[in-house]
PDB file of C-alpha atoms in Angstrom:
ATOM      1  CA  MET A 468       4.322 -83.440 -12.985  1.00  0.00           C
ATOM      2  CA  ASN A 469       4.794 -79.644 -13.217  1.00  0.00           C
ATOM      3  CA  ALA A 470       1.380 -78.724 -11.809  1.00  0.00           C
ATOM      4  CA  PRO A 471       2.421 -78.394  -8.139  1.00  0.00           C
ATOM      5  CA  HIS A 472       5.351 -76.214  -9.102  1.00  0.00           C
ATOM      6  CA  ASN A 473       3.153 -73.972 -11.232  1.00  0.00           C
ATOM      7  CA  GLU A 474       0.607 -73.660  -8.434  1.00  0.00           C
ATOM      8  CA  ALA A 475       3.376 -72.656  -6.003  1.00  0.00           C
ATOM      9  CA  VAL A 476       4.589 -69.980  -8.390  1.00  0.00           C
ATOM     10  CA  ALA A 477       1.064 -68.696  -8.919  1.00  0.00           C
ATOM     11  CA  SER A 478       0.460 -68.511  -5.189  1.00  0.00           C
ATOM     12  CA  GLU A 479       3.471 -66.279  -4.591  1.00  0.00           C
ATOM     13  CA  ALA A 480       2.617 -62.667  -3.824  1.00  0.00           C
ATOM     14  CA  PRO A 481       3.384 -60.225  -6.642  1.00  0.00           C
ATOM     15  CA  PRO A 482       6.458 -58.040  -6.057  1.00  0.00           C
ATOM     16  CA  ARG A 483       5.776 -54.742  -4.325  1.00  0.00           C
ATOM     17  CA  VAL A 484       6.213 -51.684  -6.469  1.00  0.00           C
ATOM     18  CA  ARG A 485       7.747 -48.712  -4.692  1.00  0.00           C
ATOM     19  CA  ARG A 486       5.691 -45.591  -5.193  1.00  0.00           C
ATOM     20  CA  ARG A 487       7.478 -42.520  -6.375  1.00  0.00           C
ATOM     21  CA  ARG A 488       6.652 -39.140  -4.978  1.00  0.00           C
ATOM     22  CA  SER A 489       4.425 -37.195  -7.342  1.00  0.00           C
ATOM     23  CA  ILE A 490       6.225 -34.596  -9.412  1.00  0.00           C
ATOM     24  CA  ASP A 491       3.494 -32.165  -8.348  1.00  0.00           C
ATOM     25  CA  HIS A 492       4.557 -32.373  -4.709  1.00  0.00           C
ATOM     26  CA  MET A 493       5.222 -28.802  -3.581  1.00  0.00           C
ATOM     27  CA  TRP A 494       6.003 -26.717  -0.520  1.00  0.00           C
ATOM     28  CA  LEU A 495       2.310 -26.174   0.280  1.00  0.00           C
ATOM     29  CA  GLU A 496       1.791 -29.822   1.197  1.00  0.00           C
ATOM     30  CA  ARG A 497       1.946 -31.116   4.743  1.00  0.00           C
ATOM     31  CA  GLY A 498       5.449 -32.019   5.862  1.00  0.00           C
ATOM     32  CA  ALA A 499       7.157 -30.193   2.999  1.00  0.00           C
ATOM     33  CA  ASN A 500      10.005 -27.787   3.697  1.00  0.00           C
ATOM     34  CA  HIS A 501      10.375 -29.396   7.120  1.00  0.00           C
ATOM     35  CA  LYS A 502      13.850 -27.951   7.687  1.00  0.00           C
ATOM     36  CA  TRP A 503      12.443 -24.453   8.216  1.00  0.00           C
ATOM     37  CA  GLY A 504      11.073 -23.430  11.612  1.00  0.00           C
ATOM     38  CA  TRP A 505      10.569 -20.536  13.998  1.00  0.00           C
ATOM     39  CA  LYS A 506      14.276 -19.849  14.285  1.00  0.00           C
ATOM     40  CA  HIS A 507      14.369 -19.089  10.566  1.00  0.00           C
ATOM     41  CA  VAL A 508      11.395 -16.732  10.903  1.00  0.00           C
ATOM     42  CA  PHE A 509      13.111 -14.843  13.736  1.00  0.00           C
ATOM     43  CA  PHE A 510      16.379 -14.821  11.795  1.00  0.00           C
ATOM     44  CA  GLY A 511      14.565 -13.213   8.858  1.00  0.00           C
ATOM     45  CA  LEU A 512      12.891 -10.580  11.039  1.00  0.00           C
ATOM     46  CA  LEU A 513      16.168  -9.663  12.706  1.00  0.00           C
ATOM     47  CA  SER A 514      17.904  -9.418   9.333  1.00  0.00           C
ATOM     48  CA  LEU A 515      15.158  -7.135   8.024  1.00  0.00           C
ATOM     49  CA  LEU A 516      15.484  -4.862  11.061  1.00  0.00           C
ATOM     50  CA  LEU A 517      19.240  -4.612  10.620  1.00  0.00           C
ATOM     51  CA  GLY A 518      18.810  -3.906   6.912  1.00  0.00           C
ATOM     52  CA  VAL A 519      16.296  -1.106   7.515  1.00  0.00           C
ATOM     53  CA  VAL A 520      18.548   0.493  10.136  1.00  0.00           C
ATOM     54  CA  GLY A 521      21.558   0.247   7.827  1.00  0.00           C
ATOM     55  CA  GLN A 522      19.643   1.772   4.926  1.00  0.00           C
ATOM     56  CA  SER A 523      18.444   4.653   7.084  1.00  0.00           C
ATOM     57  CA  LEU A 524      21.932   5.421   8.403  1.00  0.00           C
ATOM     58  CA  VAL A 525      23.416   5.553   4.908  1.00  0.00           C
ATOM     59  CA  ALA A 526      20.498   7.566   3.483  1.00  0.00           C
ATOM     60  CA  ARG A 527      20.970  10.298   6.104  1.00  0.00           C
ATOM     61  CA  HIS A 528      24.402  11.119   4.734  1.00  0.00           C
ATOM     62  CA  THR A 529      23.540  11.424   1.051  1.00  0.00           C
ATOM     63  CA  SER A 530      21.220  13.437  -1.170  1.00  0.00           C
ATOM     64  CA  THR A 531      22.189  12.199  -4.627  1.00  0.00           C
ATOM     65  CA  PRO A 532      20.415   9.543  -6.723  1.00  0.00           C
ATOM     66  CA  LEU A 533      23.506   7.355  -6.555  1.00  0.00           C
ATOM     67  CA  GLY A 534      23.687   7.735  -2.792  1.00  0.00           C
ATOM     68  CA  ALA A 535      20.020   6.804  -2.410  1.00  0.00           C
ATOM     69  CA  PHE A 536      20.584   3.774  -4.609  1.00  0.00           C
ATOM     70  CA  LEU A 537      23.555   2.678  -2.522  1.00  0.00           C
ATOM     71  CA  ALA A 538      21.538   3.142   0.663  1.00  0.00           C
ATOM     72  CA  ASP A 539      18.829   0.891  -0.724  1.00  0.00           C
ATOM     73  CA  GLY A 540      21.581  -1.490  -1.773  1.00  0.00           C
ATOM     74  CA  VAL A 541      22.487  -2.001   1.885  1.00  0.00           C
ATOM     75  CA  LEU A 542      18.970  -3.246   2.602  1.00  0.00           C
ATOM     76  CA  TRP A 543      18.796  -5.350  -0.566  1.00  0.00           C
ATOM     77  CA  THR A 544      22.102  -7.013   0.244  1.00  0.00           C
ATOM     78  CA  VAL A 545      20.937  -7.994   3.724  1.00  0.00           C
ATOM     79  CA  LEU A 546      17.643  -9.360   2.393  1.00  0.00           C
ATOM     80  CA  ILE A 547      19.129 -11.379  -0.449  1.00  0.00           C
ATOM     81  CA  VAL A 548      21.826 -12.848   1.811  1.00  0.00           C
ATOM     82  CA  THR A 549      19.075 -13.916   4.220  1.00  0.00           C
ATOM     83  CA  VAL A 550      17.196 -15.645   1.405  1.00  0.00           C
ATOM     84  CA  ALA A 551      20.385 -17.301   0.176  1.00  0.00           C
ATOM     85  CA  VAL A 552      21.125 -18.682   3.650  1.00  0.00           C
ATOM     86  CA  ALA A 553      17.579 -20.029   3.967  1.00  0.00           C
ATOM     87  CA  TYR A 554      17.635 -21.576   0.479  1.00  0.00           C
ATOM     88  CA  ARG A 555      20.962 -23.214   1.240  1.00  0.00           C
ATOM     89  CA  ILE A 556      19.171 -25.072   4.029  1.00  0.00           C
ATOM     90  CA  SER A 557      16.121 -25.927   1.928  1.00  0.00           C
ATOM     91  CA  VAL A 558      14.620 -24.624  -1.315  1.00  0.00           C
ATOM     92  CA  PRO A 559      10.796 -24.751  -1.231  1.00  0.00           C
ATOM     93  CA  ARG A 560       9.826 -27.356  -3.815  1.00  0.00           C
ATOM     94  CA  ARG A 561       8.446 -25.898  -7.076  1.00  0.00           C
ATOM     95  CA  LEU A 562       8.282 -22.366  -5.644  1.00  0.00           C
ATOM     96  CA  LEU A 563      10.656 -21.147  -8.351  1.00  0.00           C
ATOM     97  CA  ALA A 564       8.954 -23.045 -11.183  1.00  0.00           C
ATOM     98  CA  PHE A 565       7.625 -20.808 -13.962  1.00  0.00           C
ATOM     99  CA  ARG A 566       4.551 -20.972 -16.167  1.00  0.00           C
ATOM    100  CA  GLY A 567       3.271 -18.560 -18.773  1.00  0.00           C
ATOM    101  CA  THR A 568       0.143 -17.939 -16.725  1.00  0.00           C
ATOM    102  CA  ASP A 569       2.325 -16.355 -14.035  1.00  0.00           C
ATOM    103  CA  VAL A 570       2.875 -13.382 -16.361  1.00  0.00           C
ATOM    104  CA  LEU A 571      -0.850 -13.098 -17.081  1.00  0.00           C
ATOM    105  CA  PHE A 572      -1.787 -13.273 -13.393  1.00  0.00           C
ATOM    106  CA  GLY A 573       0.981 -10.864 -12.412  1.00  0.00           C
ATOM    107  CA  VAL A 574       0.259  -8.196 -15.022  1.00  0.00           C
ATOM    108  CA  SER A 575      -3.488  -8.342 -14.317  1.00  0.00           C
ATOM    109  CA  ALA A 576      -2.926  -8.060 -10.559  1.00  0.00           C
ATOM    110  CA  GLY A 577      -0.401  -5.230 -10.936  1.00  0.00           C
ATOM    111  CA  LEU A 578      -2.702  -3.167 -13.157  1.00  0.00           C
ATOM    112  CA  GLY A 579      -5.638  -3.769 -10.836  1.00  0.00           C
ATOM    113  CA  LEU A 580      -3.591  -2.702  -7.830  1.00  0.00           C
ATOM    114  CA  ARG A 581      -2.440   0.498  -9.518  1.00  0.00           C
ATOM    115  CA  PHE A 582      -6.015   1.358 -10.483  1.00  0.00           C
ATOM    116  CA  ALA A 583      -7.184   0.717  -6.916  1.00  0.00           C
ATOM    117  CA  THR A 584      -4.436   2.815  -5.300  1.00  0.00           C
ATOM    118  CA  ASP A 585      -5.047   5.716  -7.691  1.00  0.00           C
ATOM    119  CA  ALA A 586      -8.740   5.578  -6.802  1.00  0.00           C
ATOM    120  CA  LEU A 587      -7.828   5.674  -3.113  1.00  0.00           C
ATOM    121  CA  GLN A 588      -5.573   8.679  -3.629  1.00  0.00           C
ATOM    122  CA  ARG A 589      -8.315  10.491  -5.542  1.00  0.00           C
ATOM    123  CA  SER A 590     -10.744   9.748  -2.717  1.00  0.00           C
ATOM    124  CA  GLU A 591      -8.298  10.975  -0.067  1.00  0.00           C
ATOM    125  CA  GLN A 592      -7.158  14.174  -1.817  1.00  0.00           C
ATOM    126  CA  GLY A 593     -10.233  14.973  -3.895  1.00  0.00           C
ATOM    127  CA  PHE A 594      -8.147  14.928  -7.088  1.00  0.00           C
ATOM    128  CA  LEU A 595      -5.485  12.820  -8.756  1.00  0.00           C
ATOM    129  CA  ALA A 596      -2.351  14.703  -9.748  1.00  0.00           C
ATOM    130  CA  TRP A 597       0.180  13.366 -12.174  1.00  0.00           C
ATOM    131  CA  PRO A 598       3.185  11.958 -10.284  1.00  0.00           C
ATOM    132  CA  GLN A 599       6.592  13.442 -11.061  1.00  0.00           C
ATOM    133  CA  LEU A 600      10.137  12.161 -10.800  1.00  0.00           C
ATOM    134  CA  ALA A 601      11.275  15.492  -9.327  1.00  0.00           C
ATOM    135  CA  GLN A 602      10.300  19.152  -9.269  1.00  0.00           C
ATOM    136  CA  THR A 603      12.398  20.105 -12.271  1.00  0.00           C
ATOM    137  CA  ASP A 604       9.983  22.144 -14.433  1.00  0.00           C
ATOM    138  CA  GLY A 605       9.577  19.491 -17.066  1.00  0.00           C
ATOM    139  CA  VAL A 606      13.209  18.373 -17.152  1.00  0.00           C
ATOM    140  CA  VAL A 607      13.795  14.723 -16.345  1.00  0.00           C
ATOM    141  CA  PRO A 608      16.532  14.713 -13.672  1.00  0.00           C
ATOM    142  CA  SER A 609      19.868  13.142 -14.455  1.00  0.00           C
ATOM    143  CA  GLY A 610      20.246   9.680 -13.035  1.00  0.00           C
ATOM    144  CA  TRP A 611      16.467   9.190 -12.925  1.00  0.00           C
ATOM    145  CA  TRP A 612      16.839   5.763 -14.511  1.00  0.00           C
ATOM    146  CA  LEU A 613      18.883   4.480 -11.574  1.00  0.00           C
ATOM    147  CA  ASP A 614      16.009   4.836  -9.141  1.00  0.00           C
ATOM    148  CA  ALA A 615      13.048   4.569 -11.523  1.00  0.00           C
ATOM    149  CA  ILE A 616      14.209   1.737 -13.777  1.00  0.00           C
ATOM    150  CA  VAL A 617      16.968  -0.229 -12.057  1.00  0.00           C
ATOM    151  CA  ALA A 618      15.646   0.068  -8.501  1.00  0.00           C
ATOM    152  CA  ASN A 619      11.862   0.190  -8.908  1.00  0.00           C
ATOM    153  CA  LEU A 620      11.389  -2.071 -11.915  1.00  0.00           C
ATOM    154  CA  ILE A 621      14.133  -4.666 -11.484  1.00  0.00           C
ATOM    155  CA  VAL A 622      15.907  -4.902  -8.135  1.00  0.00           C
ATOM    156  CA  ALA A 623      13.143  -4.014  -5.671  1.00  0.00           C
ATOM    157  CA  PRO A 624      10.473  -6.365  -7.078  1.00  0.00           C
ATOM    158  CA  LEU A 625      12.929  -9.264  -7.218  1.00  0.00           C
ATOM    159  CA  VAL A 626      14.603  -8.794  -3.838  1.00  0.00           C
ATOM    160  CA  GLU A 627      11.461  -7.843  -1.919  1.00  0.00           C
ATOM    161  CA  GLU A 628       9.352 -10.650  -3.358  1.00  0.00           C
ATOM    162  CA  PHE A 629      12.071 -13.239  -2.735  1.00  0.00           C
ATOM    163  CA  PHE A 630      12.362 -12.101   0.885  1.00  0.00           C
ATOM    164  CA  PHE A 631       8.787 -11.278   1.903  1.00  0.00           C
ATOM    165  CA  ARG A 632       6.973 -13.907  -0.147  1.00  0.00           C
ATOM    166  CA  GLY A 633       9.646 -16.383  -1.245  1.00  0.00           C
ATOM    167  CA  PHE A 634      11.107 -16.706   2.240  1.00  0.00           C
ATOM    168  CA  LEU A 635       9.052 -15.103   5.038  1.00  0.00           C
ATOM    169  CA  LEU A 636       5.608 -16.108   3.740  1.00  0.00           C
ATOM    170  CA  VAL A 637       6.738 -19.675   3.086  1.00  0.00           C
ATOM    171  CA  ALA A 638       8.443 -19.972   6.478  1.00  0.00           C
ATOM    172  CA  LEU A 639       5.374 -18.649   8.290  1.00  0.00           C
ATOM    173  CA  TYR A 640       3.075 -20.974   6.332  1.00  0.00           C
ATOM    174  CA  THR A 641       5.320 -23.914   7.168  1.00  0.00           C
ATOM    175  CA  VAL A 642       5.336 -23.313  10.929  1.00  0.00           C
ATOM    176  CA  PHE A 643       1.627 -22.540  11.157  1.00  0.00           C
ATOM    177  CA  ARG A 644       0.745 -25.558   9.020  1.00  0.00           C
ATOM    178  CA  ARG A 645       2.822 -27.649  11.417  1.00  0.00           C
ATOM    179  CA  ILE A 646       0.986 -26.209  14.433  1.00  0.00           C
ATOM    180  CA  THR A 647      -2.595 -26.135  13.158  1.00  0.00           C
ATOM    181  CA  GLY A 648      -2.613 -28.866  10.521  1.00  0.00           C
ATOM    182  CA  SER A 649      -4.900 -26.601   8.469  1.00  0.00           C
ATOM    183  CA  PRO A 650      -3.647 -25.178   5.167  1.00  0.00           C
ATOM    184  CA  SER A 651      -6.345 -22.482   5.247  1.00  0.00           C
ATOM    185  CA  VAL A 652      -5.447 -21.228   8.723  1.00  0.00           C
ATOM    186  CA  ALA A 653      -1.742 -21.388   7.923  1.00  0.00           C
ATOM    187  CA  GLY A 654      -2.265 -19.500   4.672  1.00  0.00           C
ATOM    188  CA  VAL A 655      -4.286 -16.701   6.245  1.00  0.00           C
ATOM    189  CA  ALA A 656      -1.858 -16.331   9.167  1.00  0.00           C
ATOM    190  CA  ALA A 657       1.182 -16.280   6.880  1.00  0.00           C
ATOM    191  CA  MET A 658      -0.481 -13.780   4.537  1.00  0.00           C
ATOM    192  CA  LEU A 659      -1.454 -11.358   7.298  1.00  0.00           C
ATOM    193  CA  ILE A 660       1.824 -11.506   9.225  1.00  0.00           C
ATOM    194  CA  SER A 661       4.068 -11.237   6.164  1.00  0.00           C
ATOM    195  CA  THR A 662       1.993  -8.286   4.914  1.00  0.00           C
ATOM    196  CA  ALA A 663       2.265  -6.581   8.320  1.00  0.00           C
ATOM    197  CA  VAL A 664       6.048  -6.982   8.254  1.00  0.00           C
ATOM    198  CA  PHE A 665       6.130  -5.700   4.656  1.00  0.00           C
ATOM    199  CA  LEU A 666       4.118  -2.649   5.731  1.00  0.00           C
ATOM    200  CA  PHE A 667       6.437  -1.966   8.671  1.00  0.00           C
ATOM    201  CA  ALA A 668       9.472  -2.061   6.387  1.00  0.00           C
ATOM    202  CA  GLN A 669       7.944   0.323   3.836  1.00  0.00           C
ATOM    203  CA  VAL A 670       6.737   2.779   6.483  1.00  0.00           C
ATOM    204  CA  ALA A 671      10.123   2.703   8.222  1.00  0.00           C
ATOM    205  CA  LEU A 672      11.907   3.387   4.925  1.00  0.00           C
ATOM    206  CA  ALA A 673       9.560   6.346   4.423  1.00  0.00           C
ATOM    207  CA  SER A 674      10.668   7.745   7.814  1.00  0.00           C
ATOM    208  CA  PHE A 675       7.265   6.845   9.295  1.00  0.00           C
ATOM    209  CA  SER A 676       5.534   9.589   7.278  1.00  0.00           C
ATOM    210  CA  MET A 677       3.305   7.712   4.841  1.00  0.00           C
ATOM    211  CA  SER A 678      -0.175   8.862   3.812  1.00  0.00           C
ATOM    212  CA  VAL A 679      -3.278   6.784   4.446  1.00  0.00           C
ATOM    213  CA  SER A 680      -3.577   5.924   0.766  1.00  0.00           C
ATOM    214  CA  GLY A 681       0.085   4.950   0.760  1.00  0.00           C
ATOM    215  CA  VAL A 682      -0.411   2.593   3.704  1.00  0.00           C
ATOM    216  CA  VAL A 683      -3.456   1.023   2.079  1.00  0.00           C
ATOM    217  CA  SER A 684      -1.609   0.556  -1.229  1.00  0.00           C
ATOM    218  CA  VAL A 685       1.273  -1.221   0.526  1.00  0.00           C
ATOM    219  CA  VAL A 686      -1.157  -3.479   2.377  1.00  0.00           C
ATOM    220  CA  LEU A 687      -3.000  -4.318  -0.839  1.00  0.00           C
ATOM    221  CA  LEU A 688       0.246  -5.093  -2.628  1.00  0.00           C
ATOM    222  CA  GLY A 689       1.374  -7.352   0.201  1.00  0.00           C
ATOM    223  CA  LEU A 690      -1.938  -9.206   0.401  1.00  0.00           C
ATOM    224  CA  VAL A 691      -2.264  -9.684  -3.357  1.00  0.00           C
ATOM    225  CA  ALA A 692       1.348 -10.824  -3.791  1.00  0.00           C
ATOM    226  CA  ALA A 693       0.999 -13.283  -0.909  1.00  0.00           C
ATOM    227  CA  GLY A 694      -2.309 -14.519  -2.305  1.00  0.00           C
ATOM    228  CA  LEU A 695      -0.774 -15.144  -5.714  1.00  0.00           C
ATOM    229  CA  VAL A 696       2.020 -17.224  -4.187  1.00  0.00           C
ATOM    230  CA  LEU A 697      -0.370 -19.224  -2.002  1.00  0.00           C
ATOM    231  CA  VAL A 698      -2.825 -19.896  -4.830  1.00  0.00           C
ATOM    232  CA  THR A 699      -0.312 -20.760  -7.561  1.00  0.00           C
ATOM    233  CA  GLY A 700       2.406 -22.187  -5.331  1.00  0.00           C
ATOM    234  CA  ARG A 701       4.917 -20.205  -7.391  1.00  0.00           C
ATOM    235  CA  LEU A 702       6.746 -16.922  -6.803  1.00  0.00           C
ATOM    236  CA  TRP A 703       6.935 -15.344 -10.248  1.00  0.00           C
ATOM    237  CA  SER A 704       3.367 -14.041 -10.498  1.00  0.00           C
ATOM    238  CA  ALA A 705       4.051 -11.946  -7.379  1.00  0.00           C
ATOM    239  CA  VAL A 706       7.300 -10.614  -8.873  1.00  0.00           C
ATOM    240  CA  VAL A 707       5.523  -9.646 -12.110  1.00  0.00           C
ATOM    241  CA  ALA A 708       2.658  -8.022 -10.179  1.00  0.00           C
ATOM    242  CA  HIS A 709       5.091  -5.956  -8.098  1.00  0.00           C
ATOM    243  CA  ALA A 710       7.083  -4.903 -11.179  1.00  0.00           C
ATOM    244  CA  THR A 711       3.907  -3.996 -13.100  1.00  0.00           C
ATOM    245  CA  PHE A 712       2.599  -1.974 -10.157  1.00  0.00           C
ATOM    246  CA  ASN A 713       5.844   0.025 -10.069  1.00  0.00           C
ATOM    247  CA  ALA A 714       6.161   0.268 -13.862  1.00  0.00           C
ATOM    248  CA  VAL A 715       2.824   2.037 -14.267  1.00  0.00           C
ATOM    249  CA  TRP A 716       3.875   4.642 -11.696  1.00  0.00           C
ATOM    250  CA  VAL A 717       7.212   5.205 -13.461  1.00  0.00           C
ATOM    251  CA  LEU A 718       5.465   5.643 -16.810  1.00  0.00           C
ATOM    252  CA  LEU A 719       2.964   8.114 -15.344  1.00  0.00           C
ATOM    253  CA  ALA A 720       5.765   9.974 -13.563  1.00  0.00           C
ATOM    254  CA  LEU A 721       7.718  10.385 -16.798  1.00  0.00           C
ATOM    255  CA  VAL A 722       4.656  11.808 -18.535  1.00  0.00           C
ATOM    256  CA  GLY A 723       3.839  14.001 -15.542  1.00  0.00           C
ATOM    257  CA  THR A 724       7.385  15.361 -15.338  1.00  0.00           C
ATOM    258  CA  MET A 725       7.582  16.246 -19.016  1.00  0.00           C
ATOM    259  CA  ALA A 726       4.051  17.670 -19.060  1.00  0.00           C
ATOM    260  CA  SER A 727       4.822  19.970 -16.123  1.00  0.00           C
ATOM    261  CA  GLY A 728       7.207  21.930 -18.341  1.00  0.00           C
ATOM    262  CA  VAL A 729       4.712  22.522 -21.117  1.00  0.00           C
ATOM    263  CA  GLY A 730       3.754  26.189 -21.188  1.00  0.00           C
ATOM    264  CA  ALA A 731       6.060  26.970 -18.249  1.00  0.00           C
TER     265      ALA A 731
END
């Protein structure tokens, strides 16, 4: 008597199971970070231009380490506010995730970049002089830590990587991926354009008087940092690489400054 009922139950389609989005879904995938577009790219470029102009205006009226730090602070403030506004709209998924390998990749890349730039400088000048914090006959200038430690090792790597790679690179990748449908084309375009903008900012901050080796070192840093973000999908390896690159210079400059006073 129950056979027809059982057959009816068996013939019913099984309930559909709703698929959950994979936890590995990240900003590199098609359709991700869809709230960012060209207007955000142009907003970032305009903000950078205003920040560079503001930094230059303040720097012209000061010659002290504190004044230089405050001038840089104008630029950093503009950049970090720009990133904050963009992240309030949409935070790129898993961009800020951290893994231990990010430190390994970053330190390795930073050391390699410093070795490469020193080789370029030796090739350009015919020799490689020890860098110095200032021409002080072996005396480390007062307030050196403000520029060398706080600015170069902490603030600059964080703020610049968040803006140029954590915001501009991601925004450019997003719009080019939307246009071309190719992650490779979008990645290359975003890497080249973000590096070009990074180079413009550094040259402008140097009053457009940067050596050939200096230009090449900035380009290499921009390309490597962008490559790390695109390959890993995370930002922190680029931050570590930038900090390591600067840290080696600071260490060499301390040794060079103190050694310059030996036998003077």
